[in-house]
Short mmCIF file of C-alpha atoms and ligand atoms in Angstrom, two decimals:
data_model
loop_
_atom_site.label_atom_id
_atom_site.label_comp_id
_atom_site.label_asym_id
_atom_site.label_seq_id
_atom_site.Cartn_x
_atom_site.Cartn_y
_atom_site.Cartn_z
CA MET A 1 -9.22 -36.30 20.69
CA GLU A 2 -7.12 -34.17 18.39
CA LYS A 3 -6.60 -30.66 19.62
CA THR A 4 -8.24 -28.20 17.25
CA ALA A 5 -6.23 -25.13 16.32
CA LYS A 6 -7.15 -21.77 17.75
CA LYS A 7 -8.53 -19.42 15.13
CA VAL A 8 -7.35 -15.89 14.44
CA TYR A 9 -9.27 -13.36 12.41
CA ILE A 10 -7.45 -10.28 11.14
CA GLU A 11 -9.12 -7.28 9.57
CA THR A 12 -6.60 -5.26 7.56
CA LEU A 13 -7.10 -1.58 6.81
CA GLY A 14 -4.77 0.82 5.02
CA CYS A 15 -1.93 0.41 2.57
CA GLN A 16 -0.02 -2.51 1.08
CA MET A 17 2.51 -2.28 3.90
CA ASN A 18 -0.27 -3.21 6.31
CA LYS A 19 -1.35 -6.09 4.07
CA SER A 20 2.21 -7.33 4.14
CA ASP A 21 2.41 -6.95 7.94
CA THR A 22 -0.79 -8.99 8.27
CA GLU A 23 0.79 -11.83 6.27
CA ARG A 24 3.71 -11.74 8.69
CA ILE A 25 1.48 -11.60 11.76
CA LEU A 26 -0.48 -14.64 10.51
CA GLY A 27 2.81 -16.40 9.88
CA ILE A 28 4.11 -15.71 13.39
CA LEU A 29 0.84 -16.84 14.95
CA SER A 30 0.93 -20.08 12.94
CA HIS A 31 3.94 -21.12 15.04
CA PHE A 32 1.81 -20.79 18.16
CA GLY A 33 -1.20 -22.90 17.27
CA TYR A 34 -3.25 -20.23 15.52
CA GLU A 35 -4.86 -20.79 12.17
CA LYS A 36 -6.60 -18.22 9.98
CA GLY A 37 -10.35 -18.40 10.61
CA GLU A 38 -13.60 -16.65 9.83
CA GLU A 39 -14.99 -13.84 11.94
CA ASN A 40 -17.78 -16.00 13.42
CA GLU A 41 -15.44 -18.73 14.70
CA ALA A 42 -12.33 -16.85 15.83
CA ASP A 43 -10.79 -16.90 19.30
CA PHE A 44 -8.39 -14.06 18.60
CA PHE A 45 -9.33 -10.86 16.77
CA ILE A 46 -6.86 -8.34 15.43
CA VAL A 47 -7.56 -5.12 13.59
CA ASN A 48 -4.47 -3.96 11.70
CA THR A 49 -5.13 -0.27 11.45
CA CYS A 50 -4.37 2.78 9.30
CA SER A 51 -4.36 6.35 10.54
CA ILE A 52 -3.64 8.24 7.32
CA ARG A 53 -7.04 9.95 7.61
CA LYS A 54 -9.61 10.34 10.37
CA LEU A 55 -11.99 8.11 8.41
CA SER A 56 -9.57 5.17 8.38
CA GLU A 57 -8.98 5.60 12.12
CA ASP A 58 -12.75 5.57 12.75
CA LYS A 59 -13.11 2.34 10.77
CA ALA A 60 -10.75 0.66 13.24
CA TYR A 61 -12.79 1.82 16.23
CA SER A 62 -16.07 0.65 14.77
CA LYS A 63 -14.54 -2.79 14.19
CA LEU A 64 -13.45 -2.90 17.82
CA GLY A 65 -17.01 -1.97 18.81
CA VAL A 66 -18.44 -4.95 16.89
CA TRP A 67 -16.02 -7.36 18.54
CA GLY A 68 -16.61 -5.79 21.95
CA LYS A 69 -20.31 -6.67 21.64
CA MET A 70 -19.42 -10.18 20.52
CA LYS A 71 -17.26 -10.61 23.59
CA LYS A 72 -20.28 -10.22 25.88
CA ASN A 73 -21.50 -13.64 24.70
CA LYS A 74 -18.05 -15.14 24.16
CA PRO A 75 -15.94 -13.89 27.06
CA HIS A 76 -13.01 -16.14 26.08
CA ILE A 77 -12.19 -14.20 22.90
CA LYS A 78 -9.16 -11.90 22.82
CA ILE A 79 -9.20 -8.59 20.98
CA ALA A 80 -6.10 -6.79 19.75
CA ILE A 81 -5.37 -3.59 17.86
CA ALA A 82 -2.23 -3.32 15.73
CA GLY A 83 -0.77 -1.04 13.08
CA CYS A 84 -0.59 2.70 12.69
CA VAL A 85 -3.47 3.76 14.96
CA ALA A 86 -2.07 1.57 17.74
CA GLN A 87 1.40 3.06 17.26
CA GLN A 88 -0.10 6.56 17.39
CA GLU A 89 -2.60 6.24 20.26
CA LYS A 90 -0.79 3.72 22.51
CA GLU A 91 -2.23 2.95 25.99
CA ILE A 92 -5.08 5.47 25.62
CA LEU A 93 -6.73 2.73 23.59
CA LEU A 94 -6.95 0.41 26.61
CA LYS A 95 -8.79 3.16 28.49
CA LYS A 96 -11.10 3.94 25.59
CA PHE A 97 -12.01 0.33 24.83
CA PRO A 98 -12.48 -1.73 28.00
CA TYR A 99 -12.86 -5.01 26.10
CA LEU A 100 -9.50 -4.58 24.31
CA ASP A 101 -6.81 -7.09 25.46
CA LEU A 102 -3.71 -6.16 23.49
CA VAL A 103 -2.23 -3.11 21.78
CA PHE A 104 0.85 -3.68 19.64
CA GLY A 105 2.34 -1.45 16.98
CA THR A 106 4.14 -1.35 13.67
CA HIS A 107 7.51 -1.60 15.43
CA ASN A 108 7.04 -4.86 17.28
CA ILE A 109 5.17 -7.51 15.35
CA TYR A 110 8.20 -9.79 15.93
CA GLU A 111 7.52 -9.56 19.64
CA LEU A 112 4.15 -11.23 19.25
CA PRO A 113 5.31 -14.67 20.53
CA GLU A 114 6.21 -13.16 23.91
CA LEU A 115 3.08 -11.04 23.97
CA ILE A 116 0.80 -13.98 23.29
CA LYS A 117 2.49 -16.08 25.93
CA GLU A 118 2.04 -13.27 28.41
CA LEU A 119 -1.59 -12.81 27.43
CA GLU A 120 -2.30 -16.54 27.78
CA THR A 121 -0.65 -16.88 31.19
CA PRO A 122 -3.26 -16.24 33.88
CA ALA A 123 -2.56 -13.38 36.27
CA PRO A 124 -1.76 -14.58 39.86
CA ASP A 125 -4.92 -12.89 41.17
CA GLY A 126 -7.06 -14.31 38.36
CA SER A 127 -7.74 -10.89 36.83
CA ARG A 128 -7.88 -10.38 33.10
CA LYS A 129 -4.56 -9.38 31.52
CA ARG A 130 -4.46 -6.30 29.34
CA ILE A 131 -1.25 -5.35 27.58
CA CYS A 132 -0.07 -2.26 25.78
CA ALA A 133 3.18 -3.10 23.99
CA ILE A 134 4.25 -0.14 21.89
CA ARG A 135 7.92 0.40 21.13
CA ASP A 136 9.65 3.62 20.15
CA LYS A 137 12.28 1.71 18.21
CA ALA A 138 11.66 -1.21 15.88
CA VAL A 139 12.58 -4.68 17.17
CA ALA A 140 14.66 -6.80 14.81
CA GLU A 141 13.03 -9.04 12.26
CA LYS A 142 13.05 -12.79 12.97
CA GLU A 143 12.65 -15.90 10.81
CA PHE A 144 9.01 -16.95 10.83
CA ASN A 145 6.53 -18.31 8.31
CA ILE A 146 4.76 -15.76 6.15
CA ILE A 147 1.20 -16.66 5.26
CA ARG A 148 0.73 -14.81 1.99
CA SER A 149 -2.63 -14.14 0.46
CA LYS A 150 -3.27 -16.29 -2.59
CA GLY A 151 -3.15 -14.90 -6.10
CA ILE A 152 -0.47 -13.91 -8.51
CA ASN A 153 1.08 -11.00 -6.58
CA ALA A 154 3.27 -11.11 -3.49
CA TRP A 155 4.21 -8.09 -1.34
CA LEU A 156 7.86 -7.72 -0.51
CA PRO A 157 8.79 -4.89 1.86
CA ILE A 158 12.29 -3.54 1.19
CA MET A 159 12.26 -0.56 3.52
CA GLU A 160 9.95 0.96 6.07
CA GLY A 161 9.52 4.37 7.65
CA CYS A 162 9.90 7.90 6.42
CA ASN A 163 12.22 10.81 7.14
CA ASN A 164 10.36 13.39 5.08
CA PHE A 165 7.80 14.81 7.49
CA CYS A 166 5.37 16.27 5.01
CA THR A 167 3.32 18.59 7.18
CA TYR A 168 -0.01 16.78 6.67
CA CYS A 169 1.26 13.23 7.16
CA ILE A 170 1.19 10.90 10.16
CA VAL A 171 3.33 8.15 8.61
CA PRO A 172 6.72 9.30 10.01
CA TYR A 173 5.14 9.07 13.48
CA THR A 174 3.52 5.68 12.97
CA ARG A 175 6.23 3.93 10.92
CA GLY A 176 9.27 5.65 12.39
CA ARG A 177 12.51 6.55 10.60
CA GLU A 178 13.62 4.87 7.38
CA ARG A 179 14.97 1.35 7.83
CA SER A 180 16.05 -0.93 4.99
CA ARG A 181 16.18 -4.70 4.87
CA GLU A 182 19.50 -6.24 3.81
CA VAL A 183 19.95 -7.01 0.10
CA GLU A 184 20.45 -10.72 0.94
CA THR A 185 17.23 -10.84 2.97
CA VAL A 186 15.24 -9.25 0.15
CA LEU A 187 16.77 -11.53 -2.50
CA ASN A 188 16.15 -14.65 -0.43
CA GLU A 189 12.57 -13.68 0.18
CA ALA A 190 12.10 -12.96 -3.54
CA LYS A 191 13.50 -16.41 -4.42
CA LYS A 192 11.09 -18.05 -2.00
CA ILE A 193 8.15 -16.08 -3.45
CA ILE A 194 9.06 -17.21 -6.97
CA SER A 195 9.46 -20.82 -5.89
CA GLU A 196 5.97 -20.67 -4.38
CA GLY A 197 4.61 -19.82 -7.84
CA TYR A 198 3.81 -16.11 -7.55
CA LYS A 199 4.15 -14.29 -10.86
CA GLU A 200 4.55 -10.76 -9.61
CA ILE A 201 6.52 -9.21 -6.76
CA THR A 202 5.64 -5.73 -5.54
CA LEU A 203 8.47 -4.09 -3.62
CA LEU A 204 7.13 -1.92 -0.83
CA GLY A 205 8.50 1.08 0.98
CA GLN A 206 7.24 4.51 2.00
CA ASN A 207 10.11 5.88 -0.12
CA VAL A 208 11.73 3.11 -2.12
CA ASP A 209 14.43 5.47 -3.39
CA SER A 210 15.77 5.84 0.13
CA TYR A 211 16.54 2.13 0.11
CA GLY A 212 19.96 1.24 1.47
CA LYS A 213 20.98 4.65 2.80
CA ASP A 214 21.03 3.19 6.33
CA LEU A 215 22.80 -0.08 5.38
CA GLU A 216 26.50 -0.86 5.43
CA GLY A 217 28.06 -0.12 2.04
CA LYS A 218 24.93 1.86 1.13
CA PRO A 219 23.53 -0.39 -1.62
CA THR A 220 21.22 1.71 -3.78
CA PHE A 221 17.66 1.00 -4.87
CA ALA A 222 18.91 0.74 -8.46
CA TYR A 223 21.38 -1.95 -7.35
CA LEU A 224 18.66 -3.89 -5.54
CA LEU A 225 16.44 -3.71 -8.62
CA SER A 226 19.18 -4.99 -10.90
CA GLU A 227 19.96 -7.89 -8.54
CA LEU A 228 16.27 -8.83 -8.39
CA ASP A 229 16.03 -8.63 -12.16
CA LYS A 230 18.76 -11.28 -12.44
CA LEU A 231 16.77 -13.91 -10.54
CA GLU A 232 15.65 -16.89 -12.57
CA GLY A 233 11.99 -17.35 -13.43
CA ASN A 234 9.08 -15.93 -15.33
CA PHE A 235 7.80 -13.14 -13.14
CA ARG A 236 7.35 -9.37 -12.91
CA ILE A 237 8.63 -6.83 -10.46
CA ARG A 238 6.79 -3.66 -9.41
CA PHE A 239 7.64 -1.11 -6.76
CA THR A 240 5.94 1.66 -4.80
CA THR A 241 6.25 4.53 -3.64
CA SER A 242 8.77 6.95 -5.18
CA TYR A 243 9.47 10.45 -3.84
CA PRO A 244 9.72 12.73 -6.92
CA THR A 245 13.15 14.26 -6.40
CA ASP A 246 14.70 11.07 -5.01
CA ILE A 247 14.32 9.08 -8.23
CA THR A 248 17.86 8.72 -9.56
CA ASP A 249 19.03 8.42 -13.16
CA ASP A 250 20.32 4.98 -12.20
CA VAL A 251 16.84 3.83 -11.23
CA ILE A 252 15.38 5.12 -14.50
CA GLU A 253 18.20 3.44 -16.44
CA THR A 254 17.70 0.17 -14.56
CA VAL A 255 13.94 0.09 -15.17
CA LYS A 256 14.59 0.88 -18.82
CA ASN A 257 17.06 -1.96 -19.33
CA ALA A 258 15.61 -4.57 -17.02
CA ASP A 259 13.73 -7.56 -18.20
CA LYS A 260 11.31 -8.15 -15.33
CA ILE A 261 10.81 -4.69 -13.87
CA CYS A 262 7.56 -3.19 -15.06
CA GLU A 263 7.41 0.25 -16.63
CA CYS A 264 5.48 2.11 -13.92
CA PHE A 265 6.29 4.78 -11.40
CA HIS A 266 4.00 5.87 -8.58
CA ILE A 267 5.17 9.41 -7.81
CA PRO A 268 2.82 11.33 -5.53
CA MET A 269 2.74 15.03 -6.46
CA GLN A 270 0.18 16.06 -3.78
CA SER A 271 -0.47 19.52 -5.27
CA GLY A 272 0.18 21.35 -8.52
CA ASN A 273 0.82 24.65 -6.77
CA ASP A 274 4.26 25.76 -5.56
CA ARG A 275 3.10 27.66 -2.48
CA VAL A 276 1.00 24.72 -1.32
CA LEU A 277 3.85 22.28 -2.00
CA LYS A 278 6.07 24.41 0.21
CA ALA A 279 3.45 24.54 2.96
CA MET A 280 3.25 20.74 2.69
CA ASN A 281 7.05 20.58 3.10
CA ARG A 282 7.41 18.75 -0.19
CA ARG A 283 10.96 19.34 -1.46
CA TYR A 284 10.19 20.16 -5.10
CA ASN A 285 8.14 22.57 -7.16
CA ARG A 286 5.88 22.03 -10.12
CA VAL A 287 8.64 22.53 -12.68
CA GLN A 288 10.97 20.07 -10.93
CA TYR A 289 8.19 17.49 -10.72
CA SER A 290 7.40 17.84 -14.42
CA GLU A 291 11.09 17.56 -15.30
CA ILE A 292 11.21 14.18 -13.59
CA VAL A 293 8.06 12.99 -15.33
CA ASN A 294 9.44 14.13 -18.68
CA LYS A 295 12.79 12.50 -18.06
CA ILE A 296 11.13 9.17 -17.29
CA ARG A 297 8.82 9.43 -20.30
CA THR A 298 11.68 10.24 -22.66
CA GLN A 299 13.77 7.31 -21.44
CA ILE A 300 11.16 4.60 -20.99
CA LYS A 301 8.72 3.73 -23.71
CA ASP A 302 5.07 3.21 -22.74
CA VAL A 303 5.73 4.02 -19.09
CA THR A 304 2.80 4.64 -16.73
CA ILE A 305 3.09 7.43 -14.20
CA THR A 306 0.61 7.59 -11.35
CA SER A 307 0.28 10.06 -8.50
CA ASP A 308 -1.55 11.07 -5.30
CA PHE A 309 -3.25 14.42 -4.69
CA ILE A 310 -4.79 16.07 -1.66
CA ALA A 311 -7.75 18.45 -2.03
CA GLY A 312 -8.28 21.25 0.47
CA PHE A 313 -4.93 21.35 2.27
CA PRO A 314 -5.18 24.11 4.96
CA SER A 315 -4.96 27.58 3.34
CA GLU A 316 -5.34 26.21 -0.24
CA SER A 317 -7.13 28.85 -2.33
CA GLU A 318 -9.44 28.12 -5.24
CA GLU A 319 -6.75 29.24 -7.72
CA GLU A 320 -4.16 27.06 -6.04
CA PHE A 321 -6.51 24.11 -6.21
CA ASN A 322 -7.00 24.81 -9.92
CA ASP A 323 -3.24 24.42 -10.37
CA THR A 324 -3.63 20.81 -9.26
CA LEU A 325 -6.27 20.25 -11.92
CA SER A 326 -4.08 21.79 -14.62
CA ALA A 327 -1.07 19.72 -13.50
CA ILE A 328 -2.99 16.46 -13.93
CA GLU A 329 -3.91 17.43 -17.46
CA GLU A 330 -0.63 19.05 -18.45
CA LEU A 331 1.52 16.19 -17.14
CA ARG A 332 -0.83 13.56 -18.60
CA LEU A 333 -0.74 11.62 -15.36
CA ASP A 334 -2.19 8.20 -16.11
CA TYR A 335 -3.99 7.72 -12.83
CA SER A 336 -4.06 9.41 -9.41
CA ASN A 337 -5.30 8.56 -5.93
CA THR A 338 -7.14 11.44 -4.34
CA ALA A 339 -8.24 12.43 -0.85
CA ALA A 340 -9.72 15.40 0.95
CA TYR A 341 -7.27 16.75 3.50
CA SER A 342 -7.84 15.22 6.93
CA PRO A 343 -6.19 16.81 10.00
CA ARG A 344 -3.91 14.36 11.81
CA PRO A 345 -2.80 14.59 15.44
CA ASN A 346 0.67 16.04 16.11
CA THR A 347 1.28 17.07 12.51
CA PRO A 348 2.15 20.71 11.69
CA ALA A 349 -0.74 21.09 9.22
CA GLY A 350 -3.13 19.65 11.79
CA LYS A 351 -2.36 22.67 13.97
CA MET A 352 -3.20 25.22 11.25
CA THR A 353 -6.80 25.23 12.51
CA ASP A 354 -7.45 28.85 11.47
CA LYS A 355 -6.53 27.90 7.90
CA PHE A 356 -8.70 24.80 7.63
CA ILE A 357 -10.89 24.60 4.55
CA PRO A 358 -14.57 23.99 5.40
CA SER A 359 -15.61 20.42 4.71
CA ASP A 360 -18.25 21.27 2.09
CA ILE A 361 -15.57 23.06 0.04
CA LYS A 362 -13.15 20.15 0.49
CA LYS A 363 -15.85 17.76 -0.68
CA ARG A 364 -16.60 19.88 -3.72
CA ARG A 365 -12.90 20.14 -4.61
CA LEU A 366 -12.48 16.40 -4.18
CA ALA A 367 -15.37 15.72 -6.57
CA ILE A 368 -13.85 18.07 -9.16
CA LEU A 369 -10.44 16.48 -8.64
CA ASN A 370 -11.91 13.02 -9.16
CA ASN A 371 -13.46 14.15 -12.43
CA ALA A 372 -10.07 15.45 -13.59
CA VAL A 373 -8.47 12.10 -12.70
CA LYS A 374 -11.20 10.26 -14.55
CA ALA A 375 -10.74 12.38 -17.67
CA ALA A 376 -6.96 11.90 -17.54
CA SER A 377 -7.35 8.16 -17.12
CA LYS A 378 -9.66 7.92 -20.14
CA LYS A 379 -7.24 9.97 -22.23
CA SER A 380 -4.31 7.86 -21.14
CA ASN A 381 -6.20 4.65 -21.90
CA GLU A 382 -7.12 5.87 -25.36
CA LEU A 383 -3.42 6.05 -26.20
CA SER A 384 -3.28 2.27 -25.70
CA VAL A 385 -5.75 1.43 -28.44
CA GLY A 386 -4.03 -0.45 -31.24
CA LYS A 387 -1.08 -1.46 -29.06
CA THR A 388 -0.26 -5.01 -28.07
CA TYR A 389 0.35 -5.67 -24.40
CA GLU A 390 1.60 -8.71 -22.58
CA VAL A 391 -1.12 -9.31 -19.98
CA LEU A 392 -0.58 -11.28 -16.78
CA VAL A 393 -3.94 -12.91 -16.03
CA GLU A 394 -5.25 -12.33 -12.50
CA LYS A 395 -8.72 -13.81 -12.76
CA VAL A 396 -11.12 -15.40 -15.19
CA LYS A 397 -14.88 -15.10 -14.94
CA GLU A 398 -17.81 -16.40 -16.94
CA GLN A 399 -20.25 -13.87 -18.32
CA ASP A 400 -23.68 -14.33 -19.86
CA SER A 401 -23.95 -13.20 -23.46
CA LYS A 402 -26.30 -13.65 -26.40
CA ASN A 403 -24.22 -16.61 -27.56
CA GLY A 404 -24.13 -18.35 -24.20
CA LEU A 405 -21.43 -18.15 -21.54
CA LYS A 406 -18.28 -16.18 -22.36
CA ARG A 407 -14.98 -16.60 -20.55
CA ILE A 408 -13.52 -13.18 -19.75
CA ALA A 409 -9.96 -12.97 -18.51
CA GLU A 410 -8.76 -9.96 -16.52
CA GLY A 411 -5.17 -9.01 -15.93
CA ARG A 412 -2.62 -6.24 -16.12
CA SER A 413 -0.22 -5.09 -18.76
CA ARG A 414 3.38 -4.41 -17.76
CA ASN A 415 2.49 -0.73 -17.51
CA ASN A 416 -0.26 -1.58 -15.02
CA LYS A 417 -3.34 -1.10 -17.20
CA VAL A 418 -6.25 -3.37 -16.38
CA VAL A 419 -7.09 -5.38 -19.51
CA HIS A 420 -10.16 -7.56 -20.20
CA PHE A 421 -10.29 -10.06 -23.04
CA GLU A 422 -12.24 -13.11 -24.10
CA SER A 423 -10.40 -16.40 -23.97
CA GLN A 424 -11.25 -20.09 -23.96
CA THR A 425 -8.03 -21.14 -22.32
CA ALA A 426 -6.52 -18.31 -20.27
CA LYS A 427 -5.96 -19.08 -16.60
CA ASP A 428 -4.59 -17.20 -13.60
CA GLY A 429 -0.87 -16.59 -13.89
CA ASP A 430 -0.70 -16.89 -17.69
CA PHE A 431 1.16 -14.27 -19.73
CA ILE A 432 -0.89 -13.57 -22.86
CA ASN A 433 -0.44 -11.04 -25.65
CA VAL A 434 -3.52 -8.93 -26.16
CA LYS A 435 -4.21 -6.35 -28.86
CA ILE A 436 -6.12 -3.42 -27.36
CA LYS A 437 -9.27 -2.42 -29.23
CA GLU A 438 -11.22 -0.27 -26.78
CA ALA A 439 -10.42 2.18 -23.98
CA LEU A 440 -12.83 2.65 -21.07
CA VAL A 441 -12.21 4.98 -18.10
CA TRP A 442 -10.60 2.43 -15.77
CA CYS A 443 -9.78 -0.46 -18.09
CA LEU A 444 -8.98 -1.62 -21.59
CA LYS A 445 -10.58 -4.28 -23.76
CA GLY A 446 -8.72 -6.31 -26.31
CA ASP A 447 -8.34 -9.49 -28.33
CA GLU A 448 -6.06 -12.37 -27.47
CA ILE A 449 -3.29 -12.86 -30.00
CA LYS A 450 -2.83 -16.54 -30.60
N1 SAH B 501 4.96 7.58 1.13
C1 SAH B 501 4.03 7.90 0.17
C2 SAH B 501 2.57 7.71 0.56
C3 SAH B 501 2.12 8.00 1.92
S1 SAH B 501 0.46 8.01 2.35
C4 SAH B 501 4.33 9.31 -0.29
O1 SAH B 501 5.32 9.86 0.02
O2 SAH B 501 3.54 9.88 -1.00
C5 SAH B 501 -0.45 7.91 0.88
C6 SAH B 501 -1.15 9.18 0.49
O3 SAH B 501 -2.08 9.58 1.46
C7 SAH B 501 -0.23 10.37 0.35
O4 SAH B 501 0.46 10.37 -0.84
C8 SAH B 501 -1.21 11.52 0.47
O5 SAH B 501 -1.72 11.90 -0.78
C9 SAH B 501 -2.34 10.95 1.32
N2 SAH B 501 -2.36 11.57 2.65
C10 SAH B 501 -1.42 11.53 3.59
N3 SAH B 501 -1.79 12.25 4.68
C11 SAH B 501 -3.01 12.74 4.40
C12 SAH B 501 -3.93 13.57 5.12
N4 SAH B 501 -3.63 14.03 6.32
N5 SAH B 501 -5.09 13.90 4.52
C13 SAH B 501 -5.39 13.46 3.29
N6 SAH B 501 -4.57 12.67 2.57
C14 SAH B 501 -3.39 12.32 3.10
FE1 SF4 B 502 4.02 10.84 4.40
FE2 SF4 B 502 5.48 12.54 3.03
FE3 SF4 B 502 6.63 10.44 4.15
FE4 SF4 B 502 5.04 10.10 2.08
S1 SF4 B 502 6.99 11.22 2.07
S2 SF4 B 502 5.04 8.92 3.97
S3 SF4 B 502 3.49 11.66 2.38
S4 SF4 B 502 5.69 12.14 5.22
FE1 F3S B 503 -2.08 3.93 6.72
FE2 F3S B 503 0.03 3.33 8.12
FE3 F3S B 503 -0.10 2.65 5.58
S1 F3S B 503 -1.11 5.20 8.25
S2 F3S B 503 -1.35 4.27 4.70
S3 F3S B 503 -1.38 1.89 7.19
S4 F3S B 503 1.70 3.33 6.67
#
């Protein structure tokens, strides 16, 4: 009888970097007889976790709880926790969750082959093996398959880690110091992605502008972008995240002149108030941030600028919070992610307990902030009406209408606006010119130009 493959089920929480790590973990496991499976049939369960806020951490624990119960009826299953919570909490997790078999972190996914072997080798006394494998330093990357999620976009990490230590943020502790991948490695991976038919590559890094600072010869992010832009093929390049004051003129110039690099910058501002920015250890003030936004807008036509904001940072006053609202409007930020401040272990802001903002006030500020983002997004979208955008189709669905079924295609413009349009022929991965006729809050509607 043919040996059936073992099944692994991975639940991925958190940012795109985690999604990318999951694709790598699945790839590594595929070399060791594991195939991606559904939750009800898996032998190996992994939760790839995020600890940016308490809520995301709690999600990971509740997932472990579900699998722990499952294990009572299926004692053979193995349960692992990976990612940022694992990197942060380490062996405590084995104590907290008795049914957990393996803890590995963001620094050692390339050690998985050894870890699995160890886990699958019975202990001499027959007891169940439980392993905590967290590393302080990242282990080197190795050549393995990558099992990418299907679709038109592929994640391509170019650097990992952060040296900035914003006072609220756990990322420098969970992802370690900044490390870049070699230019050759990135280019080769990009070529492979294109040959597999993906139409969009999103370059990932906690601070993409720090790319190359740790490599020999110090290749810059602008250089990497220009090399990627030269690759053959019909595809788009995006990148995230940029630290405001690290964006160089070279990067702006490169995006402006490039053929494949899309006109979007994700530049988290975090707060519109100078005192709060200082308390957050962000290395810029409101004026400096707006100068960067203006510089980009003057140089690059139709560019989209998106941001992140935190509501209720410890000690933030009502007036200071209002500065965030006015910044969103004044700077015409196209879209922003928002969150209520969440205290994180070992971070400086997490220790400012006497300055914490009560949660009902944080919630109220977050709701007001979300309304400001919504209004800004609508305004920004309205500026698109009448323009023609090249849309890369991501999905097509059929919709009931008075005149029978309509085919509605959904995709993104180069400047990352979601566009819906009716089409008889559009399919995933097509580039289609669409004239925008209507602006909604989160998307645009238009007509296909034939
Ligand atoms: N490297 C990126 C993003 C890091 S995390 C950057 O420099 O901005 C993504 C977003 O999560 C941050 O931009 C911030 O807005 C939010 N965030 C980080 N820590 C947080 C915390 N403790 N509470 C609430 N939001 C937080
Ligand atoms: Fe966190 Fe700040 Fe680093 Fe971004 S720059 S990952 S917010 S410490
Ligand atoms: Fe979360 Fe880690 Fe990403 S904390 S946001 S998964 S880097």
